[in-house]
PDB file of N, CA and C in Angstrom:
ATOM      1  N   TRP A   1     110.751 120.349 109.873  1.00 74.00           N
ATOM      2  CA  TRP A   1     110.273 121.473 110.627  1.00 74.00           C
ATOM      3  C   TRP A   1     109.657 120.973 111.915  1.00 74.00           C
ATOM      4  N   GLY A   2     109.472 121.870 112.855  1.00 77.00           N
ATOM      5  CA  GLY A   2     108.863 121.493 114.123  1.00 77.00           C
ATOM      6  C   GLY A   2     109.720 121.868 115.307  1.00 77.00           C
ATOM      7  N   TYR A   3     109.622 121.052 116.344  1.00 75.00           N
ATOM      8  CA  TYR A   3     110.315 121.282 117.608  1.00 75.00           C
ATOM      9  C   TYR A   3     111.806 121.024 117.425  1.00 75.00           C
ATOM     10  N   GLY A   4     112.626 122.017 117.765  1.00 75.00           N
ATOM     11  CA  GLY A   4     114.064 121.884 117.568  1.00 75.00           C
ATOM     12  C   GLY A   4     114.839 121.519 118.813  1.00 75.00           C
ATOM     13  N   GLY A   5     114.192 121.560 119.975  1.00 75.00           N
ATOM     14  CA  GLY A   5     114.874 121.222 121.216  1.00 75.00           C
ATOM     15  C   GLY A   5     115.361 119.780 121.209  1.00 75.00           C
ATOM     16  N   SER A   6     116.341 119.483 122.023  1.00 76.00           N
ATOM     17  CA  SER A   6     116.924 118.143 122.154  1.00 76.00           C
ATOM     18  C   SER A   6     117.512 117.618 120.856  1.00 76.00           C
ATOM     19  N   GLY A   7     117.777 118.506 119.899  1.00 75.00           N
ATOM     20  CA  GLY A   7     118.400 118.093 118.648  1.00 75.00           C
ATOM     21  C   GLY A   7     117.476 117.340 117.711  1.00 75.00           C
ATOM     22  N   ALA A   8     116.165 117.449 117.908  1.00 77.00           N
ATOM     23  CA  ALA A   8     115.202 116.660 117.141  1.00 77.00           C
ATOM     24  C   ALA A   8     115.227 116.933 115.640  1.00 77.00           C
ATOM     25  N   LEU A   9     115.722 118.090 115.217  1.00 78.00           N
ATOM     26  CA  LEU A   9     115.727 118.418 113.788  1.00 78.00           C
ATOM     27  C   LEU A   9     117.051 118.114 113.097  1.00 78.00           C
ATOM     28  N   GLY A  10     118.035 117.597 113.831  1.00 79.00           N
ATOM     29  CA  GLY A  10     119.298 117.207 113.222  1.00 79.00           C
ATOM     30  C   GLY A  10     120.162 118.375 112.792  1.00 79.00           C
ATOM     31  N   ARG A  11     119.985 119.509 113.451  1.00 75.00           N
ATOM     32  CA  ARG A  11     120.755 120.709 113.124  1.00 75.00           C
ATOM     33  C   ARG A  11     121.385 121.243 114.399  1.00 75.00           C
ATOM     34  N   GLU A  12     122.477 121.984 114.272  1.00 76.00           N
ATOM     35  CA  GLU A  12     123.155 122.513 115.457  1.00 76.00           C
ATOM     36  C   GLU A  12     122.305 123.526 116.202  1.00 76.00           C
ATOM     37  N   CYS A  13     121.410 124.209 115.512  1.00 77.00           N
ATOM     38  CA  CYS A  13     120.520 125.177 116.129  1.00 77.00           C
ATOM     39  C   CYS A  13     119.360 124.426 116.794  1.00 77.00           C
ATOM     40  N   LEU A  14     119.067 124.738 118.046  1.00 79.00           N
ATOM     41  CA  LEU A  14     118.025 124.040 118.780  1.00 79.00           C
ATOM     42  C   LEU A  14     116.680 124.760 118.748  1.00 79.00           C
ATOM     43  N   SER A  15     116.553 125.782 117.898  1.00 83.00           N
ATOM     44  CA  SER A  15     115.302 126.535 117.868  1.00 83.00           C
ATOM     45  C   SER A  15     114.256 125.813 117.021  1.00 83.00           C
ATOM     46  N   ASN A  16     112.999 126.104 117.297  1.00 86.00           N
ATOM     47  CA  ASN A  16     111.881 125.554 116.528  1.00 86.00           C
ATOM     48  C   ASN A  16     111.830 126.238 115.168  1.00 86.00           C
ATOM     49  N   THR A  17     111.243 125.572 114.175  1.00 85.00           N
ATOM     50  CA  THR A  17     111.098 126.175 112.858  1.00 85.00           C
ATOM     51  C   THR A  17     109.768 125.754 112.238  1.00 85.00           C
ATOM     52  N   LEU A  18     109.192 126.649 111.458  1.00 90.00           N
ATOM     53  CA  LEU A  18     107.925 126.376 110.784  1.00 90.00           C
ATOM     54  C   LEU A  18     108.121 125.975 109.329  1.00 90.00           C
ATOM     55  N   GLU A  19     109.380 125.951 108.870  1.00 88.00           N
ATOM     56  CA  GLU A  19     109.677 125.610 107.478  1.00 88.00           C
ATOM     57  C   GLU A  19     110.591 124.389 107.416  1.00 88.00           C
ATOM     58  N   PRO A  20     110.404 123.538 106.422  1.00 86.00           N
ATOM     59  CA  PRO A  20     111.294 122.376 106.270  1.00 86.00           C
ATOM     60  C   PRO A  20     112.739 122.826 106.031  1.00 86.00           C
ATOM     61  N   LEU A  21     113.670 122.156 106.691  1.00 81.00           N
ATOM     62  CA  LEU A  21     115.093 122.444 106.526  1.00 81.00           C
ATOM     63  C   LEU A  21     115.835 121.134 106.268  1.00 81.00           C
ATOM     64  N   GLU A  22     116.828 121.194 105.413  1.00 85.00           N
ATOM     65  CA  GLU A  22     117.636 120.013 105.103  1.00 85.00           C
ATOM     66  C   GLU A  22     118.528 119.645 106.286  1.00 85.00           C
ATOM     67  N   VAL A  23     118.666 118.354 106.535  1.00 86.00           N
ATOM     68  CA  VAL A  23     119.659 117.862 107.493  1.00 86.00           C
ATOM     69  C   VAL A  23     120.959 117.793 106.704  1.00 86.00           C
ATOM     70  N   THR A  24     121.702 118.886 106.716  1.00 85.00           N
ATOM     71  CA  THR A  24     122.822 119.064 105.794  1.00 85.00           C
ATOM     72  C   THR A  24     123.922 118.011 105.934  1.00 85.00           C
ATOM     73  N   LEU A  25     124.137 117.479 107.119  1.00 86.00           N
ATOM     74  CA  LEU A  25     125.189 116.470 107.277  1.00 86.00           C
ATOM     75  C   LEU A  25     124.840 115.156 106.585  1.00 86.00           C
ATOM     76  N   LEU A  26     123.586 114.990 106.159  1.00 91.00           N
ATOM     77  CA  LEU A  26     123.199 113.782 105.440  1.00 91.00           C
ATOM     78  C   LEU A  26     122.997 114.030 103.951  1.00 91.00           C
ATOM     79  N   SER A  27     123.360 115.209 103.475  1.00 90.00           N
ATOM     80  CA  SER A  27     123.099 115.542 102.070  1.00 90.00           C
ATOM     81  C   SER A  27     123.865 114.660 101.084  1.00 90.00           C
ATOM     82  N   SER A  28     124.952 114.044 101.508  1.00 92.00           N
ATOM     83  CA  SER A  28     125.706 113.169 100.609  1.00 92.00           C
ATOM     84  C   SER A  28     125.240 111.712 100.692  1.00 92.00           C
ATOM     85  N   GLU A  29     124.295 111.412 101.592  1.00 93.00           N
ATOM     86  CA  GLU A  29     123.774 110.057 101.769  1.00 93.00           C
ATOM     87  C   GLU A  29     122.486 109.878 100.967  1.00 93.00           C
ATOM     88  N   VAL A  30     122.241 108.659 100.509  1.00 96.00           N
ATOM     89  CA  VAL A  30     120.955 108.321  99.888  1.00 96.00           C
ATOM     90  C   VAL A  30     120.110 107.688 100.989  1.00 96.00           C
ATOM     91  N   ILE A  31     119.168 108.448 101.514  1.00 94.00           N
ATOM     92  CA  ILE A  31     118.340 108.010 102.633  1.00 94.00           C
ATOM     93  C   ILE A  31     117.079 107.344 102.085  1.00 94.00           C
ATOM     94  N   SER A  32     116.803 106.127 102.540  1.00 94.00           N
ATOM     95  CA  SER A  32     115.629 105.409 102.045  1.00 94.00           C
ATOM     96  C   SER A  32     114.478 105.395 103.050  1.00 94.00           C
ATOM     97  N   GLN A  33     114.786 105.533 104.337  1.00 94.00           N
ATOM     98  CA  GLN A  33     113.743 105.510 105.360  1.00 94.00           C
ATOM     99  C   GLN A  33     114.120 106.435 106.505  1.00 94.00           C
ATOM    100  N   VAL A  34     113.098 107.025 107.140  1.00 92.00           N
ATOM    101  CA  VAL A  34     113.310 107.860 108.321  1.00 92.00           C
ATOM    102  C   VAL A  34     112.263 107.477 109.361  1.00 92.00           C
ATOM    103  N   TYR A  35     112.694 107.324 110.588  1.00 91.00           N
ATOM    104  CA  TYR A  35     111.818 106.990 111.699  1.00 91.00           C
ATOM    105  C   TYR A  35     111.978 108.049 112.769  1.00 91.00           C
ATOM    106  N   CYS A  36     110.881 108.462 113.385  1.00 87.00           N
ATOM    107  CA  CYS A  36     110.932 109.522 114.398  1.00 87.00           C
ATOM    108  C   CYS A  36     110.274 109.071 115.689  1.00 87.00           C
ATOM    109  N   GLY A  37     110.956 109.331 116.791  1.00 86.00           N
ATOM    110  CA  GLY A  37     110.400 109.105 118.117  1.00 86.00           C
ATOM    111  C   GLY A  37     109.912 110.431 118.671  1.00 86.00           C
ATOM    112  N   MET A  38     109.807 110.522 119.969  1.00 85.00           N
ATOM    113  CA  MET A  38     109.308 111.750 120.576  1.00 85.00           C
ATOM    114  C   MET A  38     110.249 112.928 120.318  1.00 85.00           C
ATOM    115  N   GLN A  39     111.562 112.727 120.513  1.00 83.00           N
ATOM    116  CA  GLN A  39     112.522 113.809 120.302  1.00 83.00           C
ATOM    117  C   GLN A  39     113.776 113.339 119.575  1.00 83.00           C
ATOM    118  N   ASP A  40     113.704 112.205 118.894  1.00 85.00           N
ATOM    119  CA  ASP A  40     114.873 111.697 118.189  1.00 85.00           C
ATOM    120  C   ASP A  40     114.456 111.105 116.851  1.00 85.00           C
ATOM    121  N   CYS A  41     115.418 110.932 115.979  1.00 87.00           N
ATOM    122  CA  CYS A  41     115.163 110.372 114.652  1.00 87.00           C
ATOM    123  C   CYS A  41     116.276 109.410 114.272  1.00 87.00           C
ATOM    124  N   ILE A  42     115.932 108.447 113.416  1.00 91.00           N
ATOM    125  CA  ILE A  42     116.912 107.553 112.818  1.00 91.00           C
ATOM    126  C   ILE A  42     116.607 107.474 111.330  1.00 91.00           C
ATOM    127  N   ALA A  43     117.628 107.641 110.519  1.00 93.00           N
ATOM    128  CA  ALA A  43     117.486 107.509 109.073  1.00 93.00           C
ATOM    129  C   ALA A  43     118.290 106.295 108.631  1.00 93.00           C
ATOM    130  N   ILE A  44     117.758 105.561 107.655  1.00 95.00           N
ATOM    131  CA  ILE A  44     118.479 104.414 107.096  1.00 95.00           C
ATOM    132  C   ILE A  44     118.911 104.782 105.684  1.00 95.00           C
ATOM    133  N   ALA A  45     120.222 104.696 105.445  1.00 95.00           N
ATOM    134  CA  ALA A  45     120.767 104.951 104.111  1.00 95.00           C
ATOM    135  C   ALA A  45     120.646 103.678 103.271  1.00 95.00           C
ATOM    136  N   ASP A  46     120.735 103.836 101.964  1.00 94.00           N
ATOM    137  CA  ASP A  46     120.636 102.690 101.047  1.00 94.00           C
ATOM    138  C   ASP A  46     121.678 101.608 101.318  1.00 94.00           C
ATOM    139  N   ASP A  47     122.809 101.986 101.901  1.00 93.00           N
ATOM    140  CA  ASP A  47     123.853 101.004 102.183  1.00 93.00           C
ATOM    141  C   ASP A  47     123.657 100.292 103.520  1.00 93.00           C
ATOM    142  N   GLY A  48     122.524 100.546 104.199  1.00 92.00           N
ATOM    143  CA  GLY A  48     122.228  99.882 105.465  1.00 92.00           C
ATOM    144  C   GLY A  48     122.796 100.562 106.685  1.00 92.00           C
ATOM    145  N   VAL A  49     123.468 101.690 106.514  1.00 93.00           N
ATOM    146  CA  VAL A  49     123.998 102.441 107.646  1.00 93.00           C
ATOM    147  C   VAL A  49     122.880 103.273 108.254  1.00 93.00           C
ATOM    148  N   GLY A  50     122.776 103.228 109.576  1.00 93.00           N
ATOM    149  CA  GLY A  50     121.785 104.035 110.274  1.00 93.00           C
ATOM    150  C   GLY A  50     122.417 105.313 110.798  1.00 93.00           C
ATOM    151  N   TRP A  51     121.668 106.398 110.733  1.00 93.00           N
ATOM    152  CA  TRP A  51     122.106 107.692 111.248  1.00 93.00           C
ATOM    153  C   TRP A  51     121.101 108.130 112.303  1.00 93.00           C
ATOM    154  N   THR A  52     121.585 108.554 113.456  1.00 90.00           N
ATOM    155  CA  THR A  52     120.696 108.926 114.548  1.00 90.00           C
ATOM    156  C   THR A  52     121.017 110.332 115.042  1.00 90.00           C
ATOM    157  N   TRP A  53     119.979 111.021 115.511  1.00 88.00           N
ATOM    158  CA  TRP A  53     120.160 112.345 116.105  1.00 88.00           C
ATOM    159  C   TRP A  53     118.982 112.655 117.011  1.00 88.00           C
ATOM    160  N   GLY A  54     119.213 113.608 117.903  1.00 85.00           N
ATOM    161  CA  GLY A  54     118.170 114.051 118.822  1.00 85.00           C
ATOM    162  C   GLY A  54     118.183 113.275 120.120  1.00 85.00           C
ATOM    163  N   GLY A  55     117.257 113.637 120.984  1.00 78.00           N
ATOM    164  CA  GLY A  55     117.138 112.969 122.271  1.00 78.00           C
ATOM    165  C   GLY A  55     117.854 113.681 123.398  1.00 78.00           C
ATOM    166  N   SER A  56     118.822 114.529 123.081  1.00 65.00           N
ATOM    167  CA  SER A  56     119.510 115.315 124.108  1.00 65.00           C
ATOM    168  C   SER A  56     120.269 116.447 123.436  1.00 65.00           C
ATOM    169  N   ALA A  57     120.649 117.426 124.224  1.00 55.00           N
ATOM    170  CA  ALA A  57     121.399 118.567 123.691  1.00 55.00           C
ATOM    171  C   ALA A  57     122.775 118.153 123.203  1.00 55.00           C
ATOM    172  N   ARG A  58     123.265 116.966 123.626  1.00 65.00           N
ATOM    173  CA  ARG A  58     124.592 116.493 123.188  1.00 65.00           C
ATOM    174  C   ARG A  58     124.544 115.853 121.811  1.00 65.00           C
ATOM    175  N   GLU A  59     123.381 115.410 121.384  1.00 68.00           N
ATOM    176  CA  GLU A  59     123.287 114.644 120.149  1.00 68.00           C
ATOM    177  C   GLU A  59     122.450 115.374 119.106  1.00 68.00           C
ATOM    178  N   VAL A  60     122.873 116.596 118.822  1.00 71.00           N
ATOM    179  CA  VAL A  60     122.110 117.427 117.897  1.00 71.00           C
ATOM    180  C   VAL A  60     122.353 117.103 116.443  1.00 71.00           C
ATOM    181  N   ILE A  61     123.540 116.721 116.095  1.00 81.00           N
ATOM    182  CA  ILE A  61     123.832 116.470 114.682  1.00 81.00           C
ATOM    183  C   ILE A  61     123.868 114.959 114.427  1.00 81.00           C
ATOM    184  N   PRO A  62     123.488 114.530 113.236  1.00 89.00           N
ATOM    185  CA  PRO A  62     123.466 113.102 112.931  1.00 89.00           C
ATOM    186  C   PRO A  62     124.830 112.443 113.104  1.00 89.00           C
ATOM    187  N   ARG A  63     124.803 111.239 113.635  1.00 89.00           N
ATOM    188  CA  ARG A  63     126.012 110.425 113.774  1.00 89.00           C
ATOM    189  C   ARG A  63     125.666 108.996 113.393  1.00 89.00           C
ATOM    190  N   PRO A  64     126.629 108.236 112.902  1.00 91.00           N
ATOM    191  CA  PRO A  64     126.338 106.853 112.516  1.00 91.00           C
ATOM    192  C   PRO A  64     125.905 106.027 113.730  1.00 91.00           C
ATOM    193  N   LEU A  65     124.932 105.190 113.526  1.00 90.00           N
ATOM    194  CA  LEU A  65     124.466 104.290 114.574  1.00 90.00           C
ATOM    195  C   LEU A  65     125.444 103.131 114.682  1.00 90.00           C
ATOM    196  N   ARG A  66     125.925 102.848 115.877  1.00 90.00           N
ATOM    197  CA  ARG A  66     126.878 101.751 116.073  1.00 90.00           C
ATOM    198  C   ARG A  66     126.125 100.430 116.137  1.00 90.00           C
ATOM    199  N   LEU A  67     126.436  99.552 115.217  1.00 91.00           N
ATOM    200  CA  LEU A  67     125.832  98.223 115.156  1.00 91.00           C
ATOM    201  C   LEU A  67     126.917  97.176 115.350  1.00 91.00           C
ATOM    202  N   PRO A  68     126.538  95.930 115.680  1.00 92.00           N
ATOM    203  CA  PRO A  68     127.546  94.875 115.767  1.00 92.00           C
ATOM    204  C   PRO A  68     128.277  94.732 114.424  1.00 92.00           C
ATOM    205  N   PRO A  69     129.541  94.330 114.448  1.00 93.00           N
ATOM    206  CA  PRO A  69     130.317  94.194 113.205  1.00 93.00           C
ATOM    207  C   PRO A  69     129.591  93.330 112.171  1.00 93.00           C
ATOM    208  N   GLY A  70     129.609  93.785 110.926  1.00 93.00           N
ATOM    209  CA  GLY A  70     129.011  93.046 109.826  1.00 93.00           C
ATOM    210  C   GLY A  70     127.508  93.186 109.694  1.00 93.00           C
ATOM    211  N   ARG A  71     126.869  93.938 110.569  1.00 94.00           N
ATOM    212  CA  ARG A  71     125.410  94.094 110.540  1.00 94.00           C
ATOM    213  C   ARG A  71     125.017  95.396 109.856  1.00 94.00           C
ATOM    214  N   LYS A  72     123.856  95.361 109.198  1.00 93.00           N
ATOM    215  CA  LYS A  72     123.294  96.547 108.557  1.00 93.00           C
ATOM    216  C   LYS A  72     121.875  96.716 109.069  1.00 93.00           C
ATOM    217  N   LEU A  73     121.388  97.915 108.972  1.00 93.00           N
ATOM    218  CA  LEU A  73     120.071  98.247 109.500  1.00 93.00           C
ATOM    219  C   LEU A  73     118.988  97.976 108.475  1.00 93.00           C
ATOM    220  N   ARG A  74     117.921  97.299 108.880  1.00 92.00           N
ATOM    221  CA  ARG A  74     116.799  97.004 107.989  1.00 92.00           C
ATOM    222  C   ARG A  74     115.567  97.821 108.351  1.00 92.00           C
ATOM    223  N   ALA A  75     115.232  97.912 109.642  1.00 92.00           N
ATOM    224  CA  ALA A  75     114.023  98.615 110.063  1.00 92.00           C
ATOM    225  C   ALA A  75     114.208  99.144 111.476  1.00 92.00           C
ATOM    226  N   VAL A  76     113.369 100.096 111.841  1.00 93.00           N
ATOM    227  CA  VAL A  76     113.457 100.752 113.142  1.00 93.00           C
ATOM    228  C   VAL A  76     112.052 100.958 113.688  1.00 93.00           C
ATOM    229  N   GLY A  77     111.918 100.892 114.985  1.00 91.00           N
ATOM    230  CA  GLY A  77     110.685 101.273 115.662  1.00 91.00           C
ATOM    231  C   GLY A  77     111.027 102.269 116.746  1.00 91.00           C
ATOM    232  N   CYS A  78     110.428 103.442 116.696  1.00 88.00           N
ATOM    233  CA  CYS A  78     110.689 104.483 117.696  1.00 88.00           C
ATOM    234  C   CYS A  78     109.438 104.698 118.539  1.00 88.00           C
ATOM    235  N   GLY A  79     109.601 104.717 119.842  1.00 84.00           N
ATOM    236  CA  GLY A  79     108.491 104.974 120.749  1.00 84.00           C
ATOM    237  C   GLY A  79     108.737 106.226 121.550  1.00 84.00           C
ATOM    238  N   TRP A  80     107.998 106.358 122.616  1.00 83.00           N
ATOM    239  CA  TRP A  80     108.089 107.547 123.463  1.00 83.00           C
ATOM    240  C   TRP A  80     109.502 107.702 124.022  1.00 83.00           C
ATOM    241  N   GLN A  81     110.046 106.650 124.615  1.00 82.00           N
ATOM    242  CA  GLN A  81     111.380 106.732 125.200  1.00 82.00           C
ATOM    243  C   GLN A  81     112.204 105.484 124.896  1.00 82.00           C
ATOM    244  N   HIS A  82     111.997 104.904 123.724  1.00 85.00           N
ATOM    245  CA  HIS A  82     112.777 103.727 123.346  1.00 85.00           C
ATOM    246  C   HIS A  82     112.878 103.641 121.827  1.00 85.00           C
ATOM    247  N   THR A  83     113.880 102.892 121.382  1.00 87.00           N
ATOM    248  CA  THR A  83     114.072 102.646 119.951  1.00 87.00           C
ATOM    249  C   THR A  83     114.484 101.186 119.786  1.00 87.00           C
ATOM    250  N   LEU A  84     113.880 100.514 118.810  1.00 89.00           N
ATOM    251  CA  LEU A  84     114.225  99.131 118.490  1.00 89.00           C
ATOM    252  C   LEU A  84     114.728  99.094 117.053  1.00 89.00           C
ATOM    253  N   VAL A  85     115.719  98.244 116.790  1.00 91.00           N
ATOM    254  CA  VAL A  85     116.223  98.125 115.415  1.00 91.00           C
ATOM    255  C   VAL A  85     116.237  96.666 114.993  1.00 91.00           C
ATOM    256  N   VAL A  86     116.042  96.446 113.692  1.00 93.00           N
ATOM    257  CA  VAL A  86     116.156  95.117 113.091  1.00 93.00           C
ATOM    258  C   VAL A  86     117.363  95.179 112.160  1.00 93.00           C
ATOM    259  N   CYS A  87     118.309  94.262 112.364  1.00 93.00           N
ATOM    260  CA  CYS A  87     119.535  94.239 111.568  1.00 93.00           C
ATOM    261  C   CYS A  87     119.586  92.971 110.711  1.00 93.00           C
ATOM    262  N   TYR A  88     120.488  92.989 109.733  1.00 92.00           N
ATOM    263  CA  TYR A  88     120.758  91.825 108.908  1.00 92.00           C
ATOM    264  C   TYR A  88     122.241  91.791 108.592  1.00 92.00           C
ATOM    265  N   GLU A  89     122.716  90.625 108.128  1.00 90.00           N
ATOM    266  CA  GLU A  89     124.133  90.495 107.768  1.00 90.00           C
ATOM    267  C   GLU A  89     124.321  90.698 106.288  1.00 90.00           C
TER     268      GLU A  89
END
């Protein structure tokens, strides 16, 4: 729930909401961690795949985070206007 602009809630609708809503495109994933920046989020699935959404009107729905070949996501740091990731092989 919260601010829906810039795709921050991971849903196609950009409106704000006062109630928790499921990020339906991730319902088949086992998510172990979620990190949130000012207007974007990254979720880490149990298999090490990162999912990112928000930050602009173009990136409203979750999409896989592109990592170098053979790398998986371990941790994330989100700031005001930056994101850092820690990967492993």
